[in-house]
PDB file of C-alpha atoms and ligand atoms in Angstrom:
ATOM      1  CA  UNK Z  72      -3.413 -20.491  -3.270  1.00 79.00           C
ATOM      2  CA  UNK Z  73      -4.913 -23.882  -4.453  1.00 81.00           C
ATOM      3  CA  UNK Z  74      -7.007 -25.965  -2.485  1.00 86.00           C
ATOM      4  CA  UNK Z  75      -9.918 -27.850  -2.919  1.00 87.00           C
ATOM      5  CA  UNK Z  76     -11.467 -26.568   0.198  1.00 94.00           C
ATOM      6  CA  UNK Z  77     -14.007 -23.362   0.770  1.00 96.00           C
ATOM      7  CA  UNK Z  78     -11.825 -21.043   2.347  1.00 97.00           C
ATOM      8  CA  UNK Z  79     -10.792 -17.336   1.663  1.00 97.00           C
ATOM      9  CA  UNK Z  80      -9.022 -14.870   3.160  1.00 97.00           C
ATOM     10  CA  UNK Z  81     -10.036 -10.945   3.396  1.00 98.00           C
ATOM     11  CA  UNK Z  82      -6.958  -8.830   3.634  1.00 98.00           C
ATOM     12  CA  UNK Z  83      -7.145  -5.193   4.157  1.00 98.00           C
ATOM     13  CA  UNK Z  84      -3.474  -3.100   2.813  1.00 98.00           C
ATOM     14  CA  UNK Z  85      -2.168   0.381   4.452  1.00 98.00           C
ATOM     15  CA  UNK Z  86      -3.430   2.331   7.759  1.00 97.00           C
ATOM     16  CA  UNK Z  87      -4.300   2.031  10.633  1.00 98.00           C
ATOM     17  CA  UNK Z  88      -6.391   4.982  10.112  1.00 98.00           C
ATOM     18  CA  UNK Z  89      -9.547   6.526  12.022  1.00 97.00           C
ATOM     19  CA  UNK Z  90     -11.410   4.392  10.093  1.00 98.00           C
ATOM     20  CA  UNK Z  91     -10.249   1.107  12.252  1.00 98.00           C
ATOM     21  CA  UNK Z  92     -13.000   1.121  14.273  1.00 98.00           C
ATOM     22  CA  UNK Z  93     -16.150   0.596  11.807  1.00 97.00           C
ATOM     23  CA  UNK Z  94     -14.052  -1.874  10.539  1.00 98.00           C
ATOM     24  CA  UNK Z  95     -13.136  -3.991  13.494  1.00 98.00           C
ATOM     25  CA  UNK Z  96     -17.121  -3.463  14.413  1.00 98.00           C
ATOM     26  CA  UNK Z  97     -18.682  -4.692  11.180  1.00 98.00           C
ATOM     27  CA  UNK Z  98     -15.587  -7.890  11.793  1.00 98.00           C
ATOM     28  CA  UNK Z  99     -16.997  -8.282  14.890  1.00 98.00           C
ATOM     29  CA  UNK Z 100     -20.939  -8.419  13.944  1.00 98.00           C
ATOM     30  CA  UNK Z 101     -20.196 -10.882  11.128  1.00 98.00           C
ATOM     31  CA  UNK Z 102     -17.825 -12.717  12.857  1.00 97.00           C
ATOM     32  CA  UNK Z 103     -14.623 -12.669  10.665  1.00 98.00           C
ATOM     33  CA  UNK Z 104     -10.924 -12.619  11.167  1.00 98.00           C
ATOM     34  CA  UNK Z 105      -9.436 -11.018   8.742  1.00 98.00           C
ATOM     35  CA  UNK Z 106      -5.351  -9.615   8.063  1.00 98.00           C
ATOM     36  CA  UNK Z 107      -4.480  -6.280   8.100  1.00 98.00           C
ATOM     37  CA  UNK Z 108      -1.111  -5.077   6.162  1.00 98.00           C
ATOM     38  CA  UNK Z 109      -0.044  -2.141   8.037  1.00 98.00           C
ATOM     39  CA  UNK Z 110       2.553   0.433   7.398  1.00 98.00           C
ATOM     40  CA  UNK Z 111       4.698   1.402   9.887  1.00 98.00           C
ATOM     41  CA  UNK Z 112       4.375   5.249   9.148  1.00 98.00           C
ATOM     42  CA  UNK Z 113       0.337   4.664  10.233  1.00 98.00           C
ATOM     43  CA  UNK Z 114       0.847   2.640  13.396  1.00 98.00           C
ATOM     44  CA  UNK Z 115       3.103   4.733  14.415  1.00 98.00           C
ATOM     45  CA  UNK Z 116       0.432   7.549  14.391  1.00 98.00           C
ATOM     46  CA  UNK Z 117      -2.279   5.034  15.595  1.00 98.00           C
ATOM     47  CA  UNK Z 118      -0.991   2.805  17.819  1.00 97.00           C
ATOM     48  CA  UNK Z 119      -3.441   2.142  19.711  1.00 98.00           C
ATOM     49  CA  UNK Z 120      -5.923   0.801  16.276  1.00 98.00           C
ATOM     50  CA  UNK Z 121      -2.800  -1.397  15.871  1.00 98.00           C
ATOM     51  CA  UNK Z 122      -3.231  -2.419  19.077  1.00 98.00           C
ATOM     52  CA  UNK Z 123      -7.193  -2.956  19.030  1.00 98.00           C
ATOM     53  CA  UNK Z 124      -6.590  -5.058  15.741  1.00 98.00           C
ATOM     54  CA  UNK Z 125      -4.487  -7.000  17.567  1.00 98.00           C
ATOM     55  CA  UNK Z 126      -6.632  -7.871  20.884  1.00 98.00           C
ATOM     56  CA  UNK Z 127      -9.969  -8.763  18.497  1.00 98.00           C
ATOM     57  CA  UNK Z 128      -7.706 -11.464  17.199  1.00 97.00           C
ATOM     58  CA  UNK Z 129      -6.610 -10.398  13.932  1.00 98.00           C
ATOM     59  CA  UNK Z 130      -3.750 -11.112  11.685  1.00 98.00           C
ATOM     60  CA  UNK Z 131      -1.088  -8.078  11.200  1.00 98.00           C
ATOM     61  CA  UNK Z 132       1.345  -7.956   8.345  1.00 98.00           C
ATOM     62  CA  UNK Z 133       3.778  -5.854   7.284  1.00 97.00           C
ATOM     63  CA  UNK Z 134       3.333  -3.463   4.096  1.00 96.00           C
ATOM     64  CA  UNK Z 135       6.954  -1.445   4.591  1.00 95.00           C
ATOM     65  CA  UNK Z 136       6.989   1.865   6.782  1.00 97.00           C
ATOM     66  CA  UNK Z 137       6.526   4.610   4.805  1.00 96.00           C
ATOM     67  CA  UNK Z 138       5.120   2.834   1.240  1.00 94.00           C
ATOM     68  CA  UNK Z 139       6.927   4.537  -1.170  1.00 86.00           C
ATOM     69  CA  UNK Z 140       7.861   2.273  -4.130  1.00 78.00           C
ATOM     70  CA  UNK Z 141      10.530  -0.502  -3.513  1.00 75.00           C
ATOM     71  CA  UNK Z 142      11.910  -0.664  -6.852  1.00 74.00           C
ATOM     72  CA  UNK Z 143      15.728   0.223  -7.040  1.00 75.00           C
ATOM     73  CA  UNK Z 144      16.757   1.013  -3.706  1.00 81.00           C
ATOM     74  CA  UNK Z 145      19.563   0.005  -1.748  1.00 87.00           C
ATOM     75  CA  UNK Z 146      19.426  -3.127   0.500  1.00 88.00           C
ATOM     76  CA  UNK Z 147      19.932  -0.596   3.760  1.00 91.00           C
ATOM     77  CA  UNK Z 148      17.055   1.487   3.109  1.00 91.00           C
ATOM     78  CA  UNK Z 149      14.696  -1.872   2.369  1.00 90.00           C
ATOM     79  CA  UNK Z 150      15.877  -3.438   5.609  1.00 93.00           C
ATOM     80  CA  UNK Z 151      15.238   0.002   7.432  1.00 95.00           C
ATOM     81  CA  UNK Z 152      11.308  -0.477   5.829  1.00 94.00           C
ATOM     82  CA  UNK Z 153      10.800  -3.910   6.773  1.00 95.00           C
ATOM     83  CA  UNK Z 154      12.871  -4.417  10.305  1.00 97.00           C
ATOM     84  CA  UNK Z 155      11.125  -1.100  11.912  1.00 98.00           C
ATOM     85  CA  UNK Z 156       7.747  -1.758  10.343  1.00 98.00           C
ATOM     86  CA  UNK Z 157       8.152  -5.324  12.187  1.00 98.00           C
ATOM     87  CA  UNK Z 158       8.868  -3.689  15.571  1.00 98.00           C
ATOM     88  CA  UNK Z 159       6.145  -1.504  16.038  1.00 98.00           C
ATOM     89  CA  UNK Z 160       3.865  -4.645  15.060  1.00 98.00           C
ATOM     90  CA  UNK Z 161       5.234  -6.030  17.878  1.00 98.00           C
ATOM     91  CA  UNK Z 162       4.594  -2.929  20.483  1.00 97.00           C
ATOM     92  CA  UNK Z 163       1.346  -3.736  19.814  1.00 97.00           C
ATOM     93  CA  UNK Z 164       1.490  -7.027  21.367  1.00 96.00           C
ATOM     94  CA  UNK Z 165       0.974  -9.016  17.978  1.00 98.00           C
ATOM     95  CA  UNK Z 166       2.753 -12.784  18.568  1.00 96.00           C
ATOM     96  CA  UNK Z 167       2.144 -13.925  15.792  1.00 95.00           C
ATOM     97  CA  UNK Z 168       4.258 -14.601  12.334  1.00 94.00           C
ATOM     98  CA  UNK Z 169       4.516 -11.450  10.403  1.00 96.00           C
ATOM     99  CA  UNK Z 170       3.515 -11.639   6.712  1.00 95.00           C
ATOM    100  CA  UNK Z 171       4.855  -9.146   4.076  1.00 94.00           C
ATOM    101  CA  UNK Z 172       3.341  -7.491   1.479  1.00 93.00           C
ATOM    102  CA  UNK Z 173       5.002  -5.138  -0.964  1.00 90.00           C
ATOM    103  CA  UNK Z 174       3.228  -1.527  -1.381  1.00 90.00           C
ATOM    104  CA  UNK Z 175       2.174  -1.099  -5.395  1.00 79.00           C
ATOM    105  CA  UNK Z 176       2.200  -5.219  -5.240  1.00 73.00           C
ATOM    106  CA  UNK Z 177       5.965  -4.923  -6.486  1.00 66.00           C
ATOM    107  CA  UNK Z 178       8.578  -6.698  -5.531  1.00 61.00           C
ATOM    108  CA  UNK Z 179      11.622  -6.277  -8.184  1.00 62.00           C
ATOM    109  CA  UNK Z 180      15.363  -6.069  -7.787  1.00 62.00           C
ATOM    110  CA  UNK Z 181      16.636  -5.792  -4.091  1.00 74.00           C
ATOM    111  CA  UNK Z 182      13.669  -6.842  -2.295  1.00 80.00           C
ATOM    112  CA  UNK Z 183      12.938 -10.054  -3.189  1.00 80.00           C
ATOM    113  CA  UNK Z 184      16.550 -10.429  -1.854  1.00 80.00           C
ATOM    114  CA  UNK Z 185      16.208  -9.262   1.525  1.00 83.00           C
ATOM    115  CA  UNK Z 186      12.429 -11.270   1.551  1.00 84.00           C
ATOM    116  CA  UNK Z 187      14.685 -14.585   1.119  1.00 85.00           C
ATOM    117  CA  UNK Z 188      17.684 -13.650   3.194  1.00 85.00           C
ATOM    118  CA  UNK Z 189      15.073 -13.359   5.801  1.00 87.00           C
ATOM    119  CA  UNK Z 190      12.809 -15.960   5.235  1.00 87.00           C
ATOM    120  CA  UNK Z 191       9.679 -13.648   4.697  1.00 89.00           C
ATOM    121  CA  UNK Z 192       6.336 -14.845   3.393  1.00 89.00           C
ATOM    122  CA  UNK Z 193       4.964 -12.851   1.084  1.00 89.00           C
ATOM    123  CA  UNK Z 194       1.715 -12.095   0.148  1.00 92.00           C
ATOM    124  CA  UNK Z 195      -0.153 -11.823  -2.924  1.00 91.00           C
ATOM    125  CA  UNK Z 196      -3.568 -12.013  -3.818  1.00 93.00           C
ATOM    126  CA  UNK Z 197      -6.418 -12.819  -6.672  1.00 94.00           C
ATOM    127  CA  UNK Z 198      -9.375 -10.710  -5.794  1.00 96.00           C
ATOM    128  CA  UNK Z 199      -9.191  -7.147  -6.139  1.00 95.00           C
ATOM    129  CA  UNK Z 200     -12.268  -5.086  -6.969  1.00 96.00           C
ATOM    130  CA  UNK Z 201     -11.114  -1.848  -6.375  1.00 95.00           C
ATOM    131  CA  UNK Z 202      -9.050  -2.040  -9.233  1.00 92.00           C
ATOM    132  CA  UNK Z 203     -11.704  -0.989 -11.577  1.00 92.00           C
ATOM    133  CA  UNK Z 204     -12.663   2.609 -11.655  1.00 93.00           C
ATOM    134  CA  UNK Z 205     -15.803   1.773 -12.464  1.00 94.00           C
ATOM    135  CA  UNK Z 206     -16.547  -1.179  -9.825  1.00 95.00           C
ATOM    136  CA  UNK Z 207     -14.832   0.579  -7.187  1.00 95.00           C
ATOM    137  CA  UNK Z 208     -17.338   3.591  -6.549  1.00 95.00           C
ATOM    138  CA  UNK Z 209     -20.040   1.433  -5.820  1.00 97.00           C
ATOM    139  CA  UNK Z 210     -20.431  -0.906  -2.505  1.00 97.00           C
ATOM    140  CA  UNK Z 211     -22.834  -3.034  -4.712  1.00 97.00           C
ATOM    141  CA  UNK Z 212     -20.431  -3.658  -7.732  1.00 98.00           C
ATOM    142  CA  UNK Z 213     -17.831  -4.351  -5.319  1.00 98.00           C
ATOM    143  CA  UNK Z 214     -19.152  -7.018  -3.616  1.00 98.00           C
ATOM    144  CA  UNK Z 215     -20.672  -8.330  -6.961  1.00 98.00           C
ATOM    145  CA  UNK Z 216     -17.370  -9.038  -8.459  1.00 98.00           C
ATOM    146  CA  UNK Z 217     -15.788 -10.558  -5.192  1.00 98.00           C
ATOM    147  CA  UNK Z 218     -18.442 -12.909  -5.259  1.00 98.00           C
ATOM    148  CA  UNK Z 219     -18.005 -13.402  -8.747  1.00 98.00           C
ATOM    149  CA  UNK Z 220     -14.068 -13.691  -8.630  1.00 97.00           C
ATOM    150  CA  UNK Z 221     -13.504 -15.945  -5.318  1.00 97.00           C
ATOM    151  CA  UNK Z 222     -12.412 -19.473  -5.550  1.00 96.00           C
ATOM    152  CA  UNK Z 223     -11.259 -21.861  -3.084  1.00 96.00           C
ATOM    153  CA  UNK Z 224      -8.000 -20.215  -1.499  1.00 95.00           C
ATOM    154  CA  UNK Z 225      -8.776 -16.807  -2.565  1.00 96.00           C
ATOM    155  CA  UNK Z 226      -7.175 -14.277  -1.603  1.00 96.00           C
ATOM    156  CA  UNK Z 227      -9.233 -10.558  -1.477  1.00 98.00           C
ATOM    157  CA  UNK Z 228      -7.459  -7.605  -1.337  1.00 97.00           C
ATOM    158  CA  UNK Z 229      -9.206  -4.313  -0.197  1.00 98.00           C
ATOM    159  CA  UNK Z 230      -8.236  -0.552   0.943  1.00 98.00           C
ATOM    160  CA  UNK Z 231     -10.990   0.009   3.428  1.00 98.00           C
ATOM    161  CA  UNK Z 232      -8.436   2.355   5.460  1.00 98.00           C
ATOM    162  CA  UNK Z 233      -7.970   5.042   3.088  1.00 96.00           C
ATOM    163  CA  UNK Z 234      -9.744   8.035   2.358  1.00 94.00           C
ATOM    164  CA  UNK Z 235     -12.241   8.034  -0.400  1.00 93.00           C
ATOM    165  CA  UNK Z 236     -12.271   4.268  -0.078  1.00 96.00           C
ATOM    166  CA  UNK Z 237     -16.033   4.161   1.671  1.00 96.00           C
ATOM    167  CA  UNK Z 238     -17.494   2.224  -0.659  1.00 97.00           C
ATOM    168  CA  UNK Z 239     -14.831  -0.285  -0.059  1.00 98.00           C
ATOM    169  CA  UNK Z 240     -15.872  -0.481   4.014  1.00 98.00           C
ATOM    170  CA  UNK Z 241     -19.960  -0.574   2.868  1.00 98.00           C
ATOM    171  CA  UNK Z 242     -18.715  -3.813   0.840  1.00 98.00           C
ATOM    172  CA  UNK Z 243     -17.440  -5.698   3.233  1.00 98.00           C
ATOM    173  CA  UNK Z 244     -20.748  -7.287   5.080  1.00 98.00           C
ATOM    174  CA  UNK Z 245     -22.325  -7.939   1.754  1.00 98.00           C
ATOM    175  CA  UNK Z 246     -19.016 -10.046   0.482  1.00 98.00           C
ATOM    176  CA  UNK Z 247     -18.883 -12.124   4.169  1.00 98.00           C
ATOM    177  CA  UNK Z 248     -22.518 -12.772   4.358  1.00 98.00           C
ATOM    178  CA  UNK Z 249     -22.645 -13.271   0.308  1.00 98.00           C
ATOM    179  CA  UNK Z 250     -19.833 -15.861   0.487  1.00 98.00           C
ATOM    180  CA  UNK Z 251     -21.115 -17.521   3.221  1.00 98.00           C
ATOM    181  CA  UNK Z 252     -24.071 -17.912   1.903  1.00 98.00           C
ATOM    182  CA  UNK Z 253     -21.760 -20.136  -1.212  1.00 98.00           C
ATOM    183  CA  UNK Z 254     -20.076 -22.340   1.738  1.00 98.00           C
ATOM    184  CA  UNK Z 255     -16.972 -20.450   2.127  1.00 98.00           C
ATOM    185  CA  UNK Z 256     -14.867 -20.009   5.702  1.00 97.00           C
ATOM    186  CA  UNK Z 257     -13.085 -17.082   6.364  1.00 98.00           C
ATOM    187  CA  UNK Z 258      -9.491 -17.663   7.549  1.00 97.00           C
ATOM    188  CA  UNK Z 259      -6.567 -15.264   8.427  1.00 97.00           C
ATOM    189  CA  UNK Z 260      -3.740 -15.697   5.729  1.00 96.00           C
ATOM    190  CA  UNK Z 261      -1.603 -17.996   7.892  1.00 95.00           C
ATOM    191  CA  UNK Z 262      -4.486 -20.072   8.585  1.00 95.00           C
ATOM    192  CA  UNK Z 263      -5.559 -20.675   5.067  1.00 94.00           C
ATOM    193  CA  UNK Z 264      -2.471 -21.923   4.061  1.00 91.00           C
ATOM    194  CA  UNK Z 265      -2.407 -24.772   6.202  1.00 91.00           C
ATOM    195  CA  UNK Z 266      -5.230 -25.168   3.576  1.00 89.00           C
ATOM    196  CA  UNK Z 267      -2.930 -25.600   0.848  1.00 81.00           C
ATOM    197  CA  UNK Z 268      -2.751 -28.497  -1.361  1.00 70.00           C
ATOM    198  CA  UNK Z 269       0.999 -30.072  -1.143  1.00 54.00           C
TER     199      UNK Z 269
HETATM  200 ZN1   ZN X 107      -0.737  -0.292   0.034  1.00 57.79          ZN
END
């Protein structure tokens, strides 16, 4: 997203997992709001993470229920994903708009569709350490390239949730307090685009 402004957004895909808590906690210490794309397979499980996501005044979004790939399937099955996924967000008392993002970060055929039919946002993003082997098994090259990568309107994408993914949840003080330090503002994804330049 473009804007001239210091603001960035830390989005988290898939879960919620057992690993919700240290999350939320290390939110909490440094003071962020951040979005969470969920899956609807995983809240079902843990509702009530969903839930304390929700009440420490985080942003959910929707990242399908059951993130298989969303290439070639049949307009039924994608609304099945999407619509069911949206009502257990709202079980968990989220208000809010729900944001979409696509599992895989692919959106062909079908999808993009139903997204418009619907009027979904959806969300990319332009910061995304973990996809390099290499960066991604170490807390200290993560947060390196973040800071490295992050513009104004940035949008971070990370996979503290899943297993194997530690490294990834040791990262994320070190990238708030490191791009604080640079003048940046953290913002939930609706928030930052009211950011955007028109
Ligand atoms: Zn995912």
């Amino acid at each position: 997203m473009d804007t001239p402004k210091k603001v960035v957004a830390l989005t988290f895909d898939d879960g919620p997992t057992g690993k919700t808590d240290s999350i939320l906690a290390i939110l909490d210490r440094t003071n962020v709001k951040a979005t969470f794309f969920v899956t609807g397979k995983d809240l079902e499980k843990n509702r009530m993470q969903g839930q304390k996501i929700v009440s420490a005044g985080h942003q959910l979004g929707n990242h399908t229920y059951s993130h298989t790939r969303m290439v070639l399937k049949t307009m039924s099955y994608i609304k099945r994903e999407i619509e069911k996924t949206d009502s257990l967000i709202r079980l968990t008392g989220y208000r809010d708009e729900i944001l979409f993002r696509p599992p895989n970060g692919k959106k062909l055929f079908v999808l993009p569709y139903y997204l418009k039919q619907t009027n979904r946002k959806t969300i990319m993003w332009d910061v995304e350490p973990e996809s390099y082997t290499e960066i991604a098994s170490g807390s200290e090259a993560i947060m390196k390239q973040v800071l490295e990568k992050t513009r104004p309107g940035s949008i971070i994408l990370l996979h503290p949730m899943n297993d194997g993914r530690n490294e990834s949840v040791k990262a994320i003080t070190g990238i708030v307090n490191g791009l604080k330090q640079r003048g940046y503002t953290f913002k939930t994804v609706t928030e930052l685009f009211q950011y955007a330049e028109q």
